[in-house]
PDB file of C-alpha atoms in Angstrom:
ATOM      1  CA  UNK A   1       8.346 -41.667  21.925  1.00 90.00           C
ATOM      2  CA  UNK A   2       8.096 -40.954  18.199  1.00 92.00           C
ATOM      3  CA  UNK A   3      10.268 -38.466  16.419  1.00 95.00           C
ATOM      4  CA  UNK A   4       8.505 -36.568  13.640  1.00 96.00           C
ATOM      5  CA  UNK A   5      10.056 -34.031  11.317  1.00 96.00           C
ATOM      6  CA  UNK A   6       7.907 -31.438   9.539  1.00 97.00           C
ATOM      7  CA  UNK A   7       9.234 -29.404   6.618  1.00 97.00           C
ATOM      8  CA  UNK A   8       7.370 -26.093   6.178  1.00 97.00           C
ATOM      9  CA  UNK A   9       8.048 -24.292   2.919  1.00 96.00           C
ATOM     10  CA  UNK A  10       6.680 -21.223   1.189  1.00 96.00           C
ATOM     11  CA  UNK A  11       4.322 -22.210  -1.633  1.00 96.00           C
ATOM     12  CA  UNK A  12       5.988 -22.094  -5.029  1.00 91.00           C
ATOM     13  CA  UNK A  13       4.350 -18.855  -6.204  1.00 92.00           C
ATOM     14  CA  UNK A  14       5.285 -16.948  -3.061  1.00 96.00           C
ATOM     15  CA  UNK A  15       8.330 -14.657  -3.135  1.00 96.00           C
ATOM     16  CA  UNK A  16      11.125 -15.724  -0.800  1.00 97.00           C
ATOM     17  CA  UNK A  17      13.328 -12.675  -0.124  1.00 96.00           C
ATOM     18  CA  UNK A  18      15.438 -14.555   2.430  1.00 96.00           C
ATOM     19  CA  UNK A  19      16.200 -17.217  -0.168  1.00 97.00           C
ATOM     20  CA  UNK A  20      16.962 -14.609  -2.827  1.00 97.00           C
ATOM     21  CA  UNK A  21      19.402 -12.908  -0.480  1.00 97.00           C
ATOM     22  CA  UNK A  22      21.210 -16.183   0.233  1.00 97.00           C
ATOM     23  CA  UNK A  23      21.281 -16.909  -3.527  1.00 97.00           C
ATOM     24  CA  UNK A  24      22.876 -13.542  -4.349  1.00 97.00           C
ATOM     25  CA  UNK A  25      25.370 -13.923  -1.508  1.00 97.00           C
ATOM     26  CA  UNK A  26      26.376 -17.411  -2.718  1.00 97.00           C
ATOM     27  CA  UNK A  27      26.754 -16.133  -6.293  1.00 97.00           C
ATOM     28  CA  UNK A  28      28.911 -13.270  -5.007  1.00 97.00           C
ATOM     29  CA  UNK A  29      31.095 -15.745  -3.097  1.00 96.00           C
ATOM     30  CA  UNK A  30      31.874 -17.508  -6.375  1.00 96.00           C
ATOM     31  CA  UNK A  31      29.155 -20.184  -6.330  1.00 96.00           C
ATOM     32  CA  UNK A  32      27.687 -19.004  -9.586  1.00 96.00           C
ATOM     33  CA  UNK A  33      26.111 -22.376 -10.365  1.00 95.00           C
ATOM     34  CA  UNK A  34      23.572 -21.880  -7.565  1.00 97.00           C
ATOM     35  CA  UNK A  35      20.391 -20.880  -9.389  1.00 93.00           C
ATOM     36  CA  UNK A  36      17.530 -20.907  -6.962  1.00 94.00           C
ATOM     37  CA  UNK A  37      17.464 -20.912  -3.163  1.00 97.00           C
ATOM     38  CA  UNK A  38      14.353 -21.299  -1.055  1.00 97.00           C
ATOM     39  CA  UNK A  39      14.445 -21.200   2.723  1.00 97.00           C
ATOM     40  CA  UNK A  40      11.862 -22.877   4.908  1.00 97.00           C
ATOM     41  CA  UNK A  41      11.534 -24.290   8.399  1.00 97.00           C
ATOM     42  CA  UNK A  42      12.152 -27.734   9.773  1.00 97.00           C
ATOM     43  CA  UNK A  43      10.254 -28.573  12.952  1.00 97.00           C
ATOM     44  CA  UNK A  44      11.272 -31.636  14.949  1.00 96.00           C
ATOM     45  CA  UNK A  45       8.757 -32.980  17.421  1.00 96.00           C
ATOM     46  CA  UNK A  46       9.019 -35.733  20.021  1.00 95.00           C
ATOM     47  CA  UNK A  47       5.550 -37.180  20.446  1.00 95.00           C
ATOM     48  CA  UNK A  48       4.800 -39.544  23.324  1.00 94.00           C
ATOM     49  CA  UNK A  49       2.110 -41.606  21.616  1.00 91.00           C
ATOM     50  CA  UNK A  50       1.239 -45.111  20.505  1.00 91.00           C
ATOM     51  CA  UNK A  51       0.009 -43.793  17.139  1.00 89.00           C
ATOM     52  CA  UNK A  52       1.916 -44.855  14.041  1.00 87.00           C
ATOM     53  CA  UNK A  53       1.975 -44.265  10.283  1.00 89.00           C
ATOM     54  CA  UNK A  54      -1.155 -42.640   8.863  1.00 91.00           C
ATOM     55  CA  UNK A  55      -2.743 -41.942  12.256  1.00 93.00           C
ATOM     56  CA  UNK A  56       0.364 -40.202  13.566  1.00 93.00           C
ATOM     57  CA  UNK A  57       0.673 -38.215  10.321  1.00 94.00           C
ATOM     58  CA  UNK A  58      -2.944 -37.116  10.590  1.00 95.00           C
ATOM     59  CA  UNK A  59      -2.388 -35.889  14.144  1.00 94.00           C
ATOM     60  CA  UNK A  60       0.750 -33.959  13.214  1.00 96.00           C
ATOM     61  CA  UNK A  61      -1.030 -32.602  10.108  1.00 96.00           C
ATOM     62  CA  UNK A  62      -3.685 -31.205  12.463  1.00 96.00           C
ATOM     63  CA  UNK A  63      -0.952 -29.448  14.496  1.00 96.00           C
ATOM     64  CA  UNK A  64       0.421 -27.968  11.275  1.00 96.00           C
ATOM     65  CA  UNK A  65      -2.987 -26.697  10.176  1.00 96.00           C
ATOM     66  CA  UNK A  66      -3.714 -25.177  13.573  1.00 95.00           C
ATOM     67  CA  UNK A  67      -0.354 -23.766  14.557  1.00 96.00           C
ATOM     68  CA  UNK A  68       2.861 -24.736  12.811  1.00 97.00           C
ATOM     69  CA  UNK A  69       2.202 -23.639   9.233  1.00 97.00           C
ATOM     70  CA  UNK A  70       0.309 -20.809   7.575  1.00 96.00           C
ATOM     71  CA  UNK A  71      -1.720 -22.595   4.878  1.00 93.00           C
ATOM     72  CA  UNK A  72      -2.274 -19.365   2.922  1.00 94.00           C
ATOM     73  CA  UNK A  73       1.394 -19.089   1.966  1.00 96.00           C
ATOM     74  CA  UNK A  74       2.988 -22.323   3.190  1.00 97.00           C
ATOM     75  CA  UNK A  75       3.020 -26.021   2.354  1.00 95.00           C
ATOM     76  CA  UNK A  76       4.119 -28.726   4.737  1.00 97.00           C
ATOM     77  CA  UNK A  77       5.498 -32.235   4.460  1.00 96.00           C
ATOM     78  CA  UNK A  78       5.588 -34.725   7.342  1.00 96.00           C
ATOM     79  CA  UNK A  79       8.490 -37.142   7.657  1.00 93.00           C
ATOM     80  CA  UNK A  80       8.575 -39.796  10.337  1.00 81.00           C
ATOM     81  CA  UNK A  81      11.678 -40.850  12.265  1.00 67.00           C
TER      82      UNK A  81
ATOM     83  CA  UNK B   1      20.449 -29.138 -12.444  1.00 90.00           C
ATOM     84  CA  UNK B   2      20.767 -30.854  -9.042  1.00 93.00           C
ATOM     85  CA  UNK B   3      18.401 -30.217  -6.185  1.00 95.00           C
ATOM     86  CA  UNK B   4      20.054 -30.229  -2.769  1.00 96.00           C
ATOM     87  CA  UNK B   5      18.338 -29.834   0.566  1.00 96.00           C
ATOM     88  CA  UNK B   6      20.241 -28.663   3.618  1.00 97.00           C
ATOM     89  CA  UNK B   7      18.833 -28.978   7.127  1.00 97.00           C
ATOM     90  CA  UNK B   8      20.334 -26.464   9.560  1.00 97.00           C
ATOM     91  CA  UNK B   9      19.583 -27.105  13.211  1.00 96.00           C
ATOM     92  CA  UNK B  10      20.677 -25.598  16.503  1.00 96.00           C
ATOM     93  CA  UNK B  11      23.237 -27.847  18.218  1.00 96.00           C
ATOM     94  CA  UNK B  12      21.705 -30.012  20.922  1.00 91.00           C
ATOM     95  CA  UNK B  13      23.047 -27.996  23.879  1.00 92.00           C
ATOM     96  CA  UNK B  14      21.768 -24.694  22.524  1.00 96.00           C
ATOM     97  CA  UNK B  15      18.501 -23.277  23.862  1.00 96.00           C
ATOM     98  CA  UNK B  16      15.745 -22.990  21.255  1.00 97.00           C
ATOM     99  CA  UNK B  17      13.201 -20.430  22.495  1.00 96.00           C
ATOM    100  CA  UNK B  18      11.195 -20.578  19.247  1.00 96.00           C
ATOM    101  CA  UNK B  19      10.844 -24.349  19.657  1.00 97.00           C
ATOM    102  CA  UNK B  20       9.898 -23.982  23.344  1.00 97.00           C
ATOM    103  CA  UNK B  21       7.200 -21.481  22.421  1.00 97.00           C
ATOM    104  CA  UNK B  22       5.729 -23.830  19.792  1.00 97.00           C
ATOM    105  CA  UNK B  23       5.871 -26.692  22.336  1.00 97.00           C
ATOM    106  CA  UNK B  24       3.955 -24.728  24.987  1.00 97.00           C
ATOM    107  CA  UNK B  25       1.427 -23.570  22.393  1.00 97.00           C
ATOM    108  CA  UNK B  26       0.846 -27.157  21.183  1.00 97.00           C
ATOM    109  CA  UNK B  27       0.467 -28.374  24.779  1.00 97.00           C
ATOM    110  CA  UNK B  28      -2.036 -25.567  25.429  1.00 97.00           C
ATOM    111  CA  UNK B  29      -4.010 -26.584  22.316  1.00 96.00           C
ATOM    112  CA  UNK B  30      -4.459 -30.064  23.819  1.00 96.00           C
ATOM    113  CA  UNK B  31      -1.485 -31.837  22.250  1.00 96.00           C
ATOM    114  CA  UNK B  32      -0.019 -32.741  25.617  1.00 96.00           C
ATOM    115  CA  UNK B  33       1.915 -35.691  24.214  1.00 95.00           C
ATOM    116  CA  UNK B  34       4.278 -33.320  22.394  1.00 97.00           C
ATOM    117  CA  UNK B  35       7.385 -33.317  24.566  1.00 93.00           C
ATOM    118  CA  UNK B  36      10.157 -31.547  22.737  1.00 94.00           C
ATOM    119  CA  UNK B  37      10.080 -29.211  19.742  1.00 97.00           C
ATOM    120  CA  UNK B  38      13.149 -27.894  17.950  1.00 97.00           C
ATOM    121  CA  UNK B  39      12.900 -25.517  15.021  1.00 97.00           C
ATOM    122  CA  UNK B  40      15.575 -25.206  12.359  1.00 97.00           C
ATOM    123  CA  UNK B  41      15.924 -24.132   8.749  1.00 97.00           C
ATOM    124  CA  UNK B  42      15.626 -26.075   5.536  1.00 97.00           C
ATOM    125  CA  UNK B  43      17.488 -24.581   2.586  1.00 97.00           C
ATOM    126  CA  UNK B  44      16.719 -25.863  -0.896  1.00 96.00           C
ATOM    127  CA  UNK B  45      19.282 -25.141  -3.591  1.00 96.00           C
ATOM    128  CA  UNK B  46      19.216 -25.744  -7.332  1.00 95.00           C
ATOM    129  CA  UNK B  47      22.816 -26.243  -8.427  1.00 95.00           C
ATOM    130  CA  UNK B  48      23.685 -26.252 -12.122  1.00 95.00           C
ATOM    131  CA  UNK B  49      26.643 -28.620 -11.937  1.00 91.00           C
ATOM    132  CA  UNK B  50      27.934 -31.967 -13.181  1.00 91.00           C
ATOM    133  CA  UNK B  51      29.139 -32.860  -9.651  1.00 89.00           C
ATOM    134  CA  UNK B  52      27.461 -35.778  -7.903  1.00 87.00           C
ATOM    135  CA  UNK B  53      27.486 -37.614  -4.589  1.00 89.00           C
ATOM    136  CA  UNK B  54      30.468 -36.875  -2.349  1.00 91.00           C
ATOM    137  CA  UNK B  55      31.853 -34.088  -4.564  1.00 93.00           C
ATOM    138  CA  UNK B  56      28.524 -32.253  -4.637  1.00 93.00           C
ATOM    139  CA  UNK B  57      28.131 -32.707  -0.871  1.00 94.00           C
ATOM    140  CA  UNK B  58      31.607 -31.299  -0.285  1.00 95.00           C
ATOM    141  CA  UNK B  59      30.786 -28.230  -2.358  1.00 95.00           C
ATOM    142  CA  UNK B  60      27.501 -27.621  -0.560  1.00 96.00           C
ATOM    143  CA  UNK B  61      29.253 -28.253   2.776  1.00 96.00           C
ATOM    144  CA  UNK B  62      31.626 -25.436   1.869  1.00 96.00           C
ATOM    145  CA  UNK B  63      28.655 -23.109   1.232  1.00 96.00           C
ATOM    146  CA  UNK B  64      27.245 -24.058   4.644  1.00 97.00           C
ATOM    147  CA  UNK B  65      30.544 -23.365   6.410  1.00 96.00           C
ATOM    148  CA  UNK B  66      30.982 -20.025   4.682  1.00 95.00           C
ATOM    149  CA  UNK B  67      27.443 -18.678   4.638  1.00 96.00           C
ATOM    150  CA  UNK B  68      24.423 -20.856   5.293  1.00 97.00           C
ATOM    151  CA  UNK B  69      25.077 -22.105   8.831  1.00 97.00           C
ATOM    152  CA  UNK B  70      26.704 -20.682  11.936  1.00 96.00           C
ATOM    153  CA  UNK B  71      29.011 -23.524  13.048  1.00 93.00           C
ATOM    154  CA  UNK B  72      29.290 -22.117  16.588  1.00 94.00           C
ATOM    155  CA  UNK B  73      25.663 -22.881  17.384  1.00 96.00           C
ATOM    156  CA  UNK B  74      24.370 -24.839  14.387  1.00 97.00           C
ATOM    157  CA  UNK B  75      24.795 -28.253  12.791  1.00 95.00           C
ATOM    158  CA  UNK B  76      23.907 -29.051   9.215  1.00 97.00           C
ATOM    159  CA  UNK B  77      22.930 -32.113   7.226  1.00 96.00           C
ATOM    160  CA  UNK B  78      23.000 -32.325   3.428  1.00 96.00           C
ATOM    161  CA  UNK B  79      20.347 -34.360   1.606  1.00 93.00           C
ATOM    162  CA  UNK B  80      20.456 -34.815  -2.132  1.00 81.00           C
ATOM    163  CA  UNK B  81      17.432 -34.828  -4.436  1.00 67.00           C
TER     164      UNK B  81
END
């Protein structure tokens, strides 16, 4: 069983109102040194496979392209373990 | 300017219907080796501070306790850089 973590983030040009709201709220709470907040998703998968490294990443990348991320507005990053 | 990444996840006993839905959808797409999917948030902050290491983590931990995470149902993990 392999544990894979996928980080899905809005692309850098895309407005992130949820992040902006958190940023303003933190500033209002006195954390005025917080300058930019972006909020994305982290998806943790348990995959029952013998695949490792590049091959496993390719398979999870396929899942991201098909279902887990929206490539028009989102980027993803695959982290193993 | 320090970049800090916070992973906010549902605690392990807490049901994750969004994760279950993604899991069933992946299984239906032919990825039957995907056994467990949990979906959380990743929050990326730019903090304009001289703090480092433990002190920076403590400050961001405070933000999580006050605003970014719900400690009743969520856990968080702070990653620098």
